[in-house]
Structure formats: C-alpha cells, structure tokens
XYZ file of C-alpha atoms in Angstrom:
611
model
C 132.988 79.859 90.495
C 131.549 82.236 87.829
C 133.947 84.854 89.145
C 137.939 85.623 88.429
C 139.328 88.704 90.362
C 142.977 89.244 89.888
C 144.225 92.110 92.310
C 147.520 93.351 92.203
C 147.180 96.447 94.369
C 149.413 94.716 96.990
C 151.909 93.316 94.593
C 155.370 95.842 95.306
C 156.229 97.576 91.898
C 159.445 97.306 90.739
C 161.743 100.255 90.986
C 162.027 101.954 88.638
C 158.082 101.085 87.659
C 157.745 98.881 85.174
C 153.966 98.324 84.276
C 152.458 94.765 83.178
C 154.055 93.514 80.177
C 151.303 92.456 77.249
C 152.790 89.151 77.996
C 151.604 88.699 81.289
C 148.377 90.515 80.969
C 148.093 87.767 78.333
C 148.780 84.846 81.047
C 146.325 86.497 83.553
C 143.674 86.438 81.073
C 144.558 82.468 79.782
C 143.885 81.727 83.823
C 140.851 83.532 84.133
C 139.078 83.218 81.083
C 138.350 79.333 82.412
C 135.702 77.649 81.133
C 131.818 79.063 82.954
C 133.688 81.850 83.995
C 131.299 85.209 82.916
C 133.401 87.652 85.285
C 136.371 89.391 85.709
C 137.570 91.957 87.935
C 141.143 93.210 87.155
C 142.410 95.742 90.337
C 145.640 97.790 90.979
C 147.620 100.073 89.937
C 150.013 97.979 87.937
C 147.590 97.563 85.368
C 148.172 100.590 83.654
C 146.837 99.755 80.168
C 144.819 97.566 77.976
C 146.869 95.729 74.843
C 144.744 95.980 71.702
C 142.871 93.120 70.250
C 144.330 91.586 73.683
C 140.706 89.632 74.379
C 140.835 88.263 70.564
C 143.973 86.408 71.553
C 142.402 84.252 74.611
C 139.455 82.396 75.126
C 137.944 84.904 77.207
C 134.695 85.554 74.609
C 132.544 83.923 77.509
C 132.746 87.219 79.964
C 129.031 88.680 80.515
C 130.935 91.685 82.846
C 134.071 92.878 82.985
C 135.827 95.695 85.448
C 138.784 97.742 85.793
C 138.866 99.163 88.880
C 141.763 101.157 91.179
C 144.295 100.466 87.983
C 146.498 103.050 86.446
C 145.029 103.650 83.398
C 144.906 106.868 81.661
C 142.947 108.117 78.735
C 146.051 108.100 76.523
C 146.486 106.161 73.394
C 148.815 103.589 74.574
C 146.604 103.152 77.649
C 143.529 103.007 76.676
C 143.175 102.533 72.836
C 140.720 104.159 70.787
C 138.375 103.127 67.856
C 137.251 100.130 70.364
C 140.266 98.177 69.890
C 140.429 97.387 73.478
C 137.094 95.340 73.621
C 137.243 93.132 70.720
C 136.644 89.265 70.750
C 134.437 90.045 73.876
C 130.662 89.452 71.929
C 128.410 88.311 75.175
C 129.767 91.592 77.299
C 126.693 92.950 79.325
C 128.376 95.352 81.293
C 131.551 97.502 81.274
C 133.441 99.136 84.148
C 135.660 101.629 85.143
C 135.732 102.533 88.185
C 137.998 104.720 90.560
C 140.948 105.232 88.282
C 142.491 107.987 89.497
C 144.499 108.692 85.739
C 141.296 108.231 83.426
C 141.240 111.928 83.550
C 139.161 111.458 79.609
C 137.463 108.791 77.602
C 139.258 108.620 73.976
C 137.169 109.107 71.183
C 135.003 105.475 70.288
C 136.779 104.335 73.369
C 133.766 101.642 73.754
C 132.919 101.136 69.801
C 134.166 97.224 69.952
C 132.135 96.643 72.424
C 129.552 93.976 71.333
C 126.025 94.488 70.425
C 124.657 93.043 73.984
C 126.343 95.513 75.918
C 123.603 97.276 78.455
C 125.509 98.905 80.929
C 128.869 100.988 81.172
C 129.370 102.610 84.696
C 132.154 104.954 84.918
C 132.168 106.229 88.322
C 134.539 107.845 90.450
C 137.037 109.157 87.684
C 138.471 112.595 87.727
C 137.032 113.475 84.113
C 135.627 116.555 84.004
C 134.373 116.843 79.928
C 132.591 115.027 77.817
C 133.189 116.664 74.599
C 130.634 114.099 72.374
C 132.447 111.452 70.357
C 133.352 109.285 73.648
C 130.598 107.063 72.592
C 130.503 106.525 68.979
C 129.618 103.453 67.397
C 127.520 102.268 69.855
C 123.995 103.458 67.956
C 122.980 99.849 67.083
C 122.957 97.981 70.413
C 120.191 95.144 70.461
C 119.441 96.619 74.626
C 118.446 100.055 75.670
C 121.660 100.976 77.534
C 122.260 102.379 81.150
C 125.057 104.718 81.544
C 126.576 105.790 84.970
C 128.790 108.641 85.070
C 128.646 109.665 88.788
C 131.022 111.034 90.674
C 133.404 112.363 88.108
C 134.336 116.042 87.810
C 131.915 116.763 85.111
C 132.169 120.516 84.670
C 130.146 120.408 81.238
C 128.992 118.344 78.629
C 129.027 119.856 75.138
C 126.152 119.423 73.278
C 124.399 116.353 71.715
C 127.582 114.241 73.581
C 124.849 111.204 74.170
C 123.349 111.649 70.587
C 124.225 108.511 69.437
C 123.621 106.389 72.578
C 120.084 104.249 72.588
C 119.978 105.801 76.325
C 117.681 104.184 78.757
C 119.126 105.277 81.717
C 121.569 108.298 82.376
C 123.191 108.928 85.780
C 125.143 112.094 86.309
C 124.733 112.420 90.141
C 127.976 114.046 91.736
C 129.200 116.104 89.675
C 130.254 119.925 88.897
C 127.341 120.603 86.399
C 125.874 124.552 86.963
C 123.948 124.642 83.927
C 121.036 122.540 81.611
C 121.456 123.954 78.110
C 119.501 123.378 75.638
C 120.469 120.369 72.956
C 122.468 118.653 76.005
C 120.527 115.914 76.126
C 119.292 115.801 71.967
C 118.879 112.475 70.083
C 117.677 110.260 73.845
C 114.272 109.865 72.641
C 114.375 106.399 74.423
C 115.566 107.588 78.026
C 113.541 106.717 80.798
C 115.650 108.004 83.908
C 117.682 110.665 84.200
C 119.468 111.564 87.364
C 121.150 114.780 88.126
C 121.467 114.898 91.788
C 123.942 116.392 94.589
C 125.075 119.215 91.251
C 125.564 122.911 91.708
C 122.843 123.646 89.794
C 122.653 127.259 89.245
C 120.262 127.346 86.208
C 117.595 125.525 83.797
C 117.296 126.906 80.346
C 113.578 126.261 78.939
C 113.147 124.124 76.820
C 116.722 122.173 77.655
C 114.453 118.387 78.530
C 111.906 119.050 75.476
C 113.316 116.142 73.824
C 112.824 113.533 76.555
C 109.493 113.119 75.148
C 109.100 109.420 77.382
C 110.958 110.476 80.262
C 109.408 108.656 83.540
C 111.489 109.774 86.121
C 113.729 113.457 86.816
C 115.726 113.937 89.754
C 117.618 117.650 90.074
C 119.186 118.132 92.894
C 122.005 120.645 94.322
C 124.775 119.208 97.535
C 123.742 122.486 99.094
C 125.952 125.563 99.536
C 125.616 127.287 96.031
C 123.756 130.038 95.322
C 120.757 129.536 92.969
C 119.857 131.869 90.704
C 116.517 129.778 89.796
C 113.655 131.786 91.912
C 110.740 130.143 90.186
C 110.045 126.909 88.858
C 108.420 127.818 85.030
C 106.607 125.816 82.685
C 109.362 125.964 80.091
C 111.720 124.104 82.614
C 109.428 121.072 82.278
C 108.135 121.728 78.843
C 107.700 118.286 76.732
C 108.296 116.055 79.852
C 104.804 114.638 79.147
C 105.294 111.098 80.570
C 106.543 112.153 83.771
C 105.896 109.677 86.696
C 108.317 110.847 89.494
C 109.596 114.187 89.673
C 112.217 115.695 92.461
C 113.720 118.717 92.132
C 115.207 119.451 95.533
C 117.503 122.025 97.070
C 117.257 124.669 93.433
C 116.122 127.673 95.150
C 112.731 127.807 94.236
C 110.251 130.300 95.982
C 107.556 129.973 93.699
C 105.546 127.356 91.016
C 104.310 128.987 88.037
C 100.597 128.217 88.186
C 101.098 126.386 84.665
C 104.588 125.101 85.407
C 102.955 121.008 86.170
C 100.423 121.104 83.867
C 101.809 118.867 81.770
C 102.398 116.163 83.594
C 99.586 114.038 83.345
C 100.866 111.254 84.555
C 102.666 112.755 87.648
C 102.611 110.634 90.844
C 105.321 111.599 92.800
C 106.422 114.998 93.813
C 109.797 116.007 95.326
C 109.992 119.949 96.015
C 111.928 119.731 99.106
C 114.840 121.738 100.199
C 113.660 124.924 98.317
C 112.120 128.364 99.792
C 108.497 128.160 99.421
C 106.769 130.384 101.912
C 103.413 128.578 101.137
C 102.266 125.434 99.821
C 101.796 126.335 95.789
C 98.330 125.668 95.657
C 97.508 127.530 92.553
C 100.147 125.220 90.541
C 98.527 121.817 92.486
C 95.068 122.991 91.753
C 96.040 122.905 87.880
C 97.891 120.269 87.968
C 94.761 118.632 89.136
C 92.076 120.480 87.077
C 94.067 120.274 83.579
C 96.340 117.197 84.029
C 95.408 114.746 86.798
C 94.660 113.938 90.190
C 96.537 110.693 90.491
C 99.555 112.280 92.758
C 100.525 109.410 94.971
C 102.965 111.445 97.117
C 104.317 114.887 98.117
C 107.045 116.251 99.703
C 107.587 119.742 100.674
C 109.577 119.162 103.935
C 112.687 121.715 104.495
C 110.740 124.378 103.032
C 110.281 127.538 104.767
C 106.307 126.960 104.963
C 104.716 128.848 108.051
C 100.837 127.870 108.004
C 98.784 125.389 105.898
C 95.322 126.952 104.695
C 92.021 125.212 104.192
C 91.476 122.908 101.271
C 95.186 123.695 99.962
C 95.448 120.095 98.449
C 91.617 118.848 98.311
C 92.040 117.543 94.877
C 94.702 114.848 95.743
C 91.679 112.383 96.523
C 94.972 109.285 95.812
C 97.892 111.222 97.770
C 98.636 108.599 100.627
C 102.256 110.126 101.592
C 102.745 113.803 102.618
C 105.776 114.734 104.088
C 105.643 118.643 105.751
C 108.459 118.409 108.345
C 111.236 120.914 108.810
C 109.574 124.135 107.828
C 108.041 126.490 109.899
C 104.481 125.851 110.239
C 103.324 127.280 113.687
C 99.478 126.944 112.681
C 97.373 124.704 110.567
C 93.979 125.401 109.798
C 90.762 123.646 110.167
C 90.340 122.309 106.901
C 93.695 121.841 105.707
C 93.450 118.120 105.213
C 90.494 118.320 103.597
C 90.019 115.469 100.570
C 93.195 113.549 101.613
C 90.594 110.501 101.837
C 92.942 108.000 100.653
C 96.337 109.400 102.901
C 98.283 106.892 104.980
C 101.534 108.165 105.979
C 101.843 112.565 107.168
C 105.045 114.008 108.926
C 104.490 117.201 110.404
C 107.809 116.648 112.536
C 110.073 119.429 113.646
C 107.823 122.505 113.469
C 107.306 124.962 115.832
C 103.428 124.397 115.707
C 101.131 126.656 117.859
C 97.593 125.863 116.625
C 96.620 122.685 115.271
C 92.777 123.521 114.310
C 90.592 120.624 116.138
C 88.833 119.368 113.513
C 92.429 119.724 111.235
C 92.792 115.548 110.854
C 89.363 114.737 110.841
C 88.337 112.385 108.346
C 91.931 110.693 107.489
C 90.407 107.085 107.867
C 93.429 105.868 106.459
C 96.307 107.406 108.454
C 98.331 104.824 109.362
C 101.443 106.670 110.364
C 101.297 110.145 112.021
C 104.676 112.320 112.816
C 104.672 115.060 114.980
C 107.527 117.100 117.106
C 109.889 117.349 119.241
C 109.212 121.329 119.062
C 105.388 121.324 119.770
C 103.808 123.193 122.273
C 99.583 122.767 122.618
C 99.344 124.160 125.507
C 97.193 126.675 124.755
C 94.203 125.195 122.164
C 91.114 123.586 122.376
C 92.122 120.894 120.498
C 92.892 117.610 122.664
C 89.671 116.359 120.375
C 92.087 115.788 117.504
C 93.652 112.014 119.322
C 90.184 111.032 119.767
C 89.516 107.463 118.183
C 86.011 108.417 117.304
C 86.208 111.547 115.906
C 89.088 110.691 113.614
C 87.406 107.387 112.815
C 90.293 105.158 113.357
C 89.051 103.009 115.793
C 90.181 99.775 113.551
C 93.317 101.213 112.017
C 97.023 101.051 113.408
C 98.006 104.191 113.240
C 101.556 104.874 114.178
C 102.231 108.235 115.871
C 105.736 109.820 116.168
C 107.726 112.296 118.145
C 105.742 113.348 120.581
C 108.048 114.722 123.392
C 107.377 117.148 126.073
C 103.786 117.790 124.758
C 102.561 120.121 127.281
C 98.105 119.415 128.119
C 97.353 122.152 130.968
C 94.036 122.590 129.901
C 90.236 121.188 131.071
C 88.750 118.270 128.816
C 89.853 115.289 130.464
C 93.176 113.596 129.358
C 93.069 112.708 125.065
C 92.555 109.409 123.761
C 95.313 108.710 121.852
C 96.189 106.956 118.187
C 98.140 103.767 118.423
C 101.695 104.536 118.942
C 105.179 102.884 118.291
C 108.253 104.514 118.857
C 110.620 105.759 121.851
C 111.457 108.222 124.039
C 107.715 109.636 124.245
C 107.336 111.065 127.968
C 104.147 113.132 128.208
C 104.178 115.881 130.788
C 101.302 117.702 131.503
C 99.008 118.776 133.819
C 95.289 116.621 134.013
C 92.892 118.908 136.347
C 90.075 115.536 135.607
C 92.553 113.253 137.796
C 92.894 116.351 140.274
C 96.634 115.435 140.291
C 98.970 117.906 138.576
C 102.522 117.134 137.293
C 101.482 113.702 136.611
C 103.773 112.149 133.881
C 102.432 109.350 131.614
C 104.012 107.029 128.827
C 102.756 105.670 125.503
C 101.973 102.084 126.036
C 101.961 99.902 122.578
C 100.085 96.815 122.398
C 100.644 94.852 119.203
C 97.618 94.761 116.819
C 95.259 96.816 120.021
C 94.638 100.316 120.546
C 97.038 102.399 122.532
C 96.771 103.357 125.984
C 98.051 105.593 128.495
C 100.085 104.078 131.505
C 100.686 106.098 134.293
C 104.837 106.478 134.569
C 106.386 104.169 137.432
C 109.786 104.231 136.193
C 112.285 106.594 136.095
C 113.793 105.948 132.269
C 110.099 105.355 131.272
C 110.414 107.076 128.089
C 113.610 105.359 126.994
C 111.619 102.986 125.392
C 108.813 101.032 123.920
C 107.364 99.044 126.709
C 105.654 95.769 124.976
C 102.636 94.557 127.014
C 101.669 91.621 124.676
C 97.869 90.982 125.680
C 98.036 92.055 129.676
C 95.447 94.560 129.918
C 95.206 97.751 132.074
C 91.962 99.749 133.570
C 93.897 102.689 131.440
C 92.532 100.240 128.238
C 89.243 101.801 128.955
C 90.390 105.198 127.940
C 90.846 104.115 124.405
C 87.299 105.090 123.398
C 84.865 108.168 124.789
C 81.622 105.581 125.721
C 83.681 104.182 128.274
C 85.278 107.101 129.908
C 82.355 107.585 132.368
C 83.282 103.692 133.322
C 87.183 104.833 133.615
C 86.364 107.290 136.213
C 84.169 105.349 137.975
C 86.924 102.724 138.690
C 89.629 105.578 139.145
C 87.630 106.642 141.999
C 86.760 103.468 143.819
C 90.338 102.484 143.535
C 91.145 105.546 145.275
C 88.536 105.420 147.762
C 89.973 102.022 148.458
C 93.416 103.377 148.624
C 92.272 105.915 151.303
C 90.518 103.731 153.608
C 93.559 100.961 153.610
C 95.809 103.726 154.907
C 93.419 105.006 157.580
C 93.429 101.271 158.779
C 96.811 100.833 158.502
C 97.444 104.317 160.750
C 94.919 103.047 163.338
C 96.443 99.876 163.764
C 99.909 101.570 163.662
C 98.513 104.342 166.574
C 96.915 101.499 168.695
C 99.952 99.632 168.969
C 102.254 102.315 169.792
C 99.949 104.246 172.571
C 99.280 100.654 174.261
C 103.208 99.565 174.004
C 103.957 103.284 175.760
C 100.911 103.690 177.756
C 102.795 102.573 181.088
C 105.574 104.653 180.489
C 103.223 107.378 179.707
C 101.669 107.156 183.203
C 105.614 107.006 185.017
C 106.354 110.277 182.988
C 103.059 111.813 184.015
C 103.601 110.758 188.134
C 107.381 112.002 187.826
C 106.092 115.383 185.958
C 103.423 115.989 188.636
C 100.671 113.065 187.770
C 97.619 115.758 187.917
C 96.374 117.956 185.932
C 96.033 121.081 187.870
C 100.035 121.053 188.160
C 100.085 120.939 184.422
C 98.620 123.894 184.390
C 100.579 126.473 185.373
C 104.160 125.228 185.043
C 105.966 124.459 181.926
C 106.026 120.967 180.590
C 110.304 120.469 180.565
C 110.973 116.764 180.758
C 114.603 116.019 179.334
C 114.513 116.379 175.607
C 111.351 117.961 174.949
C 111.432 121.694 175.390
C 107.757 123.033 175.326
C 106.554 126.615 175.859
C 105.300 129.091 176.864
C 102.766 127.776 179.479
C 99.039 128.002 179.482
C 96.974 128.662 182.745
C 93.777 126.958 182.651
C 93.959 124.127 180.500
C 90.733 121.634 179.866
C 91.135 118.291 180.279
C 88.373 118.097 177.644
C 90.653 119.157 174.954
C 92.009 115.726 173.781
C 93.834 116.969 170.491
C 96.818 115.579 168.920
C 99.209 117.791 167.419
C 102.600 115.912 167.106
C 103.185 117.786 163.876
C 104.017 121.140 165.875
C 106.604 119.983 168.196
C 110.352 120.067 167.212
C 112.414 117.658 169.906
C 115.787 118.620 170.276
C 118.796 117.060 171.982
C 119.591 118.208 175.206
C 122.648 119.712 173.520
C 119.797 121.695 171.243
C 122.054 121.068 167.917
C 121.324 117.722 166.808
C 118.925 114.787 167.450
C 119.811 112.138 169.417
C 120.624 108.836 167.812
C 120.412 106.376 170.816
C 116.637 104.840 171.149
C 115.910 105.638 174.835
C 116.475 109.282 174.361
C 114.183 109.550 171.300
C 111.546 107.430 173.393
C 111.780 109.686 176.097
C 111.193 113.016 173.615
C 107.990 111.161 171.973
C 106.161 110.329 175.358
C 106.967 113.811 176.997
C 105.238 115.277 173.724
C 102.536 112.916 173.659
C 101.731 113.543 176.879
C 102.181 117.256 176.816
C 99.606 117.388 173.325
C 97.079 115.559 175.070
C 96.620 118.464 177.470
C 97.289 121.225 175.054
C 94.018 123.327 173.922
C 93.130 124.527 170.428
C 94.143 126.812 168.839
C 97.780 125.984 169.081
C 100.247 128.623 168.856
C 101.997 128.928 165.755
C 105.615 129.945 167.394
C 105.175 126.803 169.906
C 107.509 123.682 169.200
C-alpha cells in the first residue's frame, strides 16, 4: 500500500504522561517510510511534538502528504519548532496537515519554511487558533505551485494585515470562523488568488476597497451562520471595487436591503449570482439592468431565495437572455406579474417554492421553451385567477420538453375552464383537490401521473395514499392521455360521456334484472299476505295496512288501483319491539312484502310524515 497510518489514540498513556520519546518517533518513521510509501497519517494524543531535522534522519524523503491529526501538539517551541526545522529532508511533500489538534492554539513564526518547493496545499482545520498575526508563513514566497491554504474552522477572531503577503495564494479558505470585519490591506500581496472563501463568519462589515487587490479573483463567497446583527444595509460599489474577473459571486445572509445601481458593474465576467438570505424587498433591477447594459449579459444563474421579496414586476430581468437557473423560493411573493419572465429565453430550472402566491398573471411563463424544471408550493392558493392557461402545453410551448414540476400540494381549481393540462411532473406527495364544474362532479381528487420520456397526465385518484407517491405507468396508456394537449379535449369529452352513458345504462339493467327476480321469487307470498290482509282492494281502503312488522299510517279512503307507484324509500320497518330491526330472515321478509304490497296501492303524492 501507498499508505502508513500509525494511530495511537487508543494506546493507554503512562501515568504520570510521558509523551513519545524522539527515539521512538524515530522507529515509527523507519517502519513507515517503506519503500512506495507517499503517505503518512500520524494520530493521537501521544504525539505531542515533532523532533527537529527528525525526517532528515530516515528515509522518509518519498512522502507526497503527510498529516497530524487528533495529536497533542501545541504551538510551543519544543512542540512544534520554528524556522521550518520540523519539515526538512521531506523535498516531494505536496500537502501538509494539521488537523483537529486541540493544543495548536498558534502557528510559530516560519512554522512551514522547510517545507519543500512542491508543496501545494497546507489545510489547517479544526484548531482553536484564533490570530494570525503575519509571519506564520514566511519563507514560502518561492514555491514552484500556486498554493491552496485551508484555515476553516479555527477561532479566527482577526487577521492582522498583509498576514498572506508572502504566500503565492491560489486558493484561501477561511469558512468557520469568528471574522466581523474585511479591512483593508488584509488580503495585500495575493495577486495570484483565484478563490477565496469566507463563509458561515459573523460578518458585520466590508470596508471599500478591502478586495481591490484581488485583481484575478474568479470566485467570492461571504457568508454569515446567521444570528448576528449586520450593520451592512447596502451592497456598494466600493465593496466589490477591482474584483474585475469575477465569475461566481455569493454573498449570502449580510443584511443587505439594497444594490447600489453601480455596485456590479464591474463584473464583466459575472455568471453566477448568490444574494440569498438578505432583506431585499424587491428584486434590484436597477443594479441587474447595469450590470447588463455596462458589463454583460452572460449571468448563468441567480439566486435571491430567502429574501423578503413580495411581487415580481414586468421585465425585471429581460436582459438575462443566458440565465437558465433562477431560484425565488422562500420570500414572500403573493403576486407575479404578466411579464415578469420576460427574455428568460434560454431558462431551464425556476423555484418559486414556499410563497404565499395569490396571482400568478396567465401569460406570466409564457415563452420559457426551455423550462425543464418548475417548483412551486406547498403554500399556494389559485383559487381565485383566471389563470389555469399557464399548465397548458401549447401555450407555454413545451409540448417536446420534460419539464419537471414540483410541490404542488393542495392546489385549490374551483373555477370554470375545464380542468388544466399540465407540465410533465416527477415528484411525490402531489394530491390535487379541487373542484371541476366541466366533469359536473365536485370534490373530485386527482393525482399526477408520470410517464417516463411522455407527457403527463391526470389520473383520477382510486387509492387512498395516492399522493404518497410517484406512480410509474411505463407505456400503459389512459383516455386521461388525451388531456395532454387542447385539439383533443373535444375528443376527451366525447369519450368521458359515452363511458358514462354506458355506465348508466349497465346499472339500469342490472336493477331490472335485480327487481324481476325478487318480485317473481315473492310474488306468491305476496298474494298469501294480500288474502290474509283482506285480498281486495276495497278493504284496503279504508282500514290501515298493519301486518306484523310493518307499521303504516294514517289510512287513505279512496285509493285507485291505477296508482301503481313504488315508493320503498319512504317506509321505515321496525321490529315489533319498535327499537331495533330484526336480524332473523323471515321477519325481514315479512316487513318487505307487507310494504311492497302496501306501496303498490298507495297514491301520489305521498305524505311526507308517512313511514
């Protein structure tokens, strides 16, 4: 193997502690530095310090990376020496690490000086260091490789100035830590840095003009873990002043309320744009528009989600003819407007997802040919608009896409207009409720229904955890396909009704047949009732009809024979205990032949208090 790890965190220290000798630190390092070996990993806290000239004295001049991690050493003298003592004898080193030391509470001054010139990477994470005070690096200005430096996670609370001066800086990582403040001069002299990172810090301030030096800086993430209080209000063109080959820019969670309408200008070659997290009432369209007028119009992808954005207004990002991601969810937008999407000809993925939106305009996603993925709810109520055009395949033109939509639960359609044709769909828990007056059948609940590589279709719900999940249909088809596009709706409803014209007629059959058998299985019982009632009908009419378990009144003088009208649904039979039904068969027989035969004399209208 290529790799030697010698961990002593479970070895039991001596008592009282007695740290590794030089001695045996020696011996580990004559049985890992074998022959092909290019990496070693040294763990625990027993190794509490690192010998000087210690890698001169083995063969261990083969190691490409090398990591302390977990160990006890400090950032003492006789734990970790200064002037680069420590790394000598070590000439193909790529990368150095120290990581999770809970004592390395500093870095001594040219602490990393002997490293070699093919170093490219030192990560320092996790260690509780909380200043860098500017000579921790020295020595290291003529590397042959642009270096990457990770110092995340420590307790950074500042970082004096020029501290990475001498460092041929490619990469600089300072997520995690206690930083308020970007002075100016704090990053001076990294003419050659390409990425800096400054996320999850309390960032309370930008100075202008403290990034004017990171003249070919491609990338900039800011961000703030939440909880502080900003005092940054506006985002200013001095903040990003000299950043001119800027790529990707986030600066999330700083406070911001407002862009200065010159504050992006600069950034030519912008194409990504993170302003999420901050307090932006509206979507800073003055700042976009210049950014598009004076710089470019190449932005590939905005975010302004977790904003506290309440409407989008026409043509507020019509110059972004290359955007293809837009990301608007979690803010407050309870109406967009009719244009707001205007010029996004080339966007493929929008999230509009958890906002409380009221009025979605119906022409508002016209012309996205290239949506492929659409997010919308939970919280979205359409009740109320004109607007079930917007799903429609033809008017959005995306008959031969795949566009994915998202999130829509509980979307309430109680309006006219037939039921809308929807965008291709793939996700879960997607019950639609609503109310369809074109099916005549309120309260009907239907399911998104994917088909891989086919338009979407509705499928009327059967089941009762329908909109746990995806159901996958493969190629089966369903008369529902024929909803997918407007020409055919006229043949949909032709369909819908013959099936339910069929529908009808099989039950009336069914009930015939059902009615037939029973009157001709009872009829001679029928006739026994009628002789031991009275067997004419001139008796019937002037005495109640009281055989044993039917009680029916009052009576009714004069009753036509003509009137042959069944009315079964107005009688109630009732035990002859007149609390509960009977359960045995013959009494139950008994109660349906005395009302048949009673119902078959009884006139229209019937009275509503008779049972």
């Amino acid at each position: 193997t290529s790799t030697c790890t010698c961990d002593l965190s479970s070895v039991t220290a001596p008592t009282p502690f007695r740290p590794v000798s030089t001695d045996f630190f020696k011996k580990l390092l004559f049985t890992c530095c074998k022959p092909g070996v290019t990496k070693l990993s040294l763990l625990g806290p027993l190794i509490d310090r690192i010998p000087g000239d210690i890698f001169t004295q083995t063969a261990c001049h083969n190691l490409e990376e090398l990591s302390f991690t977990r160990t006890g050493i400090s950032g003492q003298p006789d734990s970790f020496p200064a002037d680069g003592q420590a790394f000598l004898g070590l000439p193909n080193l790529a990368k150095i690490s120290f990581i999770d030391n809970p004592r390395l509470d500093s870095y001594p001054i040219g602490a990393f000086s002997g490293l070699g010139l093919s170093i490219s990477e030192i990560n320092l994470k996790r260690n509780p260091v909380k200043v860098l005070h500017g000579k921790e690096f020295d020595g290291l200005s003529e590397l042959r490789r642009k270096l990457r430096l990770d110092l995340s996670q420590n307790l950074l609370e500042d970082v004096k100035l020029k501290a990475f001066e001498a460092l041929p800086l490619q990469e600089l990582v300072l997520d995690g830590n206690q930083l308020t403040d970007l002075k100016p001069e704090m990053f001076d002299g990294l003419t050659a840095l390409t990425h800096l990172s400054l996320a999850n810090n309390p960032i309370r301030t930008i100075i202008g003009g403290s990034l004017r030096y990171l003249t070919n800086l491609q990338s900039l993430f800011i961000s703030t873990a939440g909880g502080g209080k900003s005092e940054i209000l506006t985002l200013k063109q001095s903040m990003l002043h000299g950043l001119t080959g800027l790529r990707e820019l986030t600066l999330e969670g700083l406070g911001f309320e407002e862009v200065e309408a010159n504050a992006l200008t600069e950034q030519a070659k912008l194409r990504h744009l993170n302003l999420s997290r901050n307090r932006f009432k509206n979507v800073p369209k003055k700042a976009l528009e210049r950014l598009a007028v004076f710089a470019n119009a190449k932005l590939q992808s905005l975010d302004l989600s977790q904003n506290h954005i309440t409407c989008l207004d026409h043509e507020a990002l019509r110059a972004f003819e290359d955007l293809r991601r837009l990301r608007l969810d979690r803010n407050l937008i309870t109406a967009i407007a009719d244009k707001a999407f205007v010029g996004l000809t080339s966007l493929s993925e929008l999230d509009l997802s958890h906002n409380p939106i009221r009025l979605l305009a119906p022409r508002s996603l016209a012309k996205l040919d290239r949506l492929l993925e659409l997010k919308l709810g939970p919280v979205m109520d359409l009740a109320q608009n004109d607007m079930l055009e917007r799903f429609a395949l033809s008017a959005l033109g995306m008959a031969k896409n795949s566009t994915r939509v998202h999130g829509l639960e509980a979307l309430g359609i109680e309006r006219g207009g037939g039921f809308p044709v929807p965008i291709l769909l793939d996700t879960s828990r997607n019950l639609l409720q609503g109310e369809c007056p074109i099916w005549g059948v309120p309260g009907v609940d239907f399911a998104w229904k994917h088909r891989p590589n086919e338009d979407l279709i509705l499928d009327e719900a059967r089941e009762e955890n329908v909109s746990a999940s995806v159901r996958e249909d493969g190629n089966n088809s369903s008369w529902l396909d024929l909803l997918t596009s407007k020409k055919n709706l006229a043949i949909a409803l032709a369909v819908t009704i013959s099936l339910i014209t069929i529908l009808i007629a099989v039950i009336i059959v069914m009930y015939r047949v059902r009615t037939s058998k029973r009157t001709g299985s009872n009829s001679s019982l029928i006739r026994q009732r009628k002789n031991m009632l009275g067997a004419t009908a001139s008796e019937y009419a002037g005495s109640a009809i009281t055989p044993a378990g039917a009680n029916l009144y009052p009576t009714y003088p004069g009753l036509d024979m003509s009137h042959q009208h069944f009315y079964q649904e107005h009688i109630l039979c009732t035990s002859p205990q007149g609390s509960q039904k009977s359960s045995t068969k013959k009494w139950a027989t008994e109660c349906e032949i005395a009302a048949e035969a009673a119902l078959h004399l009884a006139p229209p209208p019937y009275p509503q208090h008779t049972r």
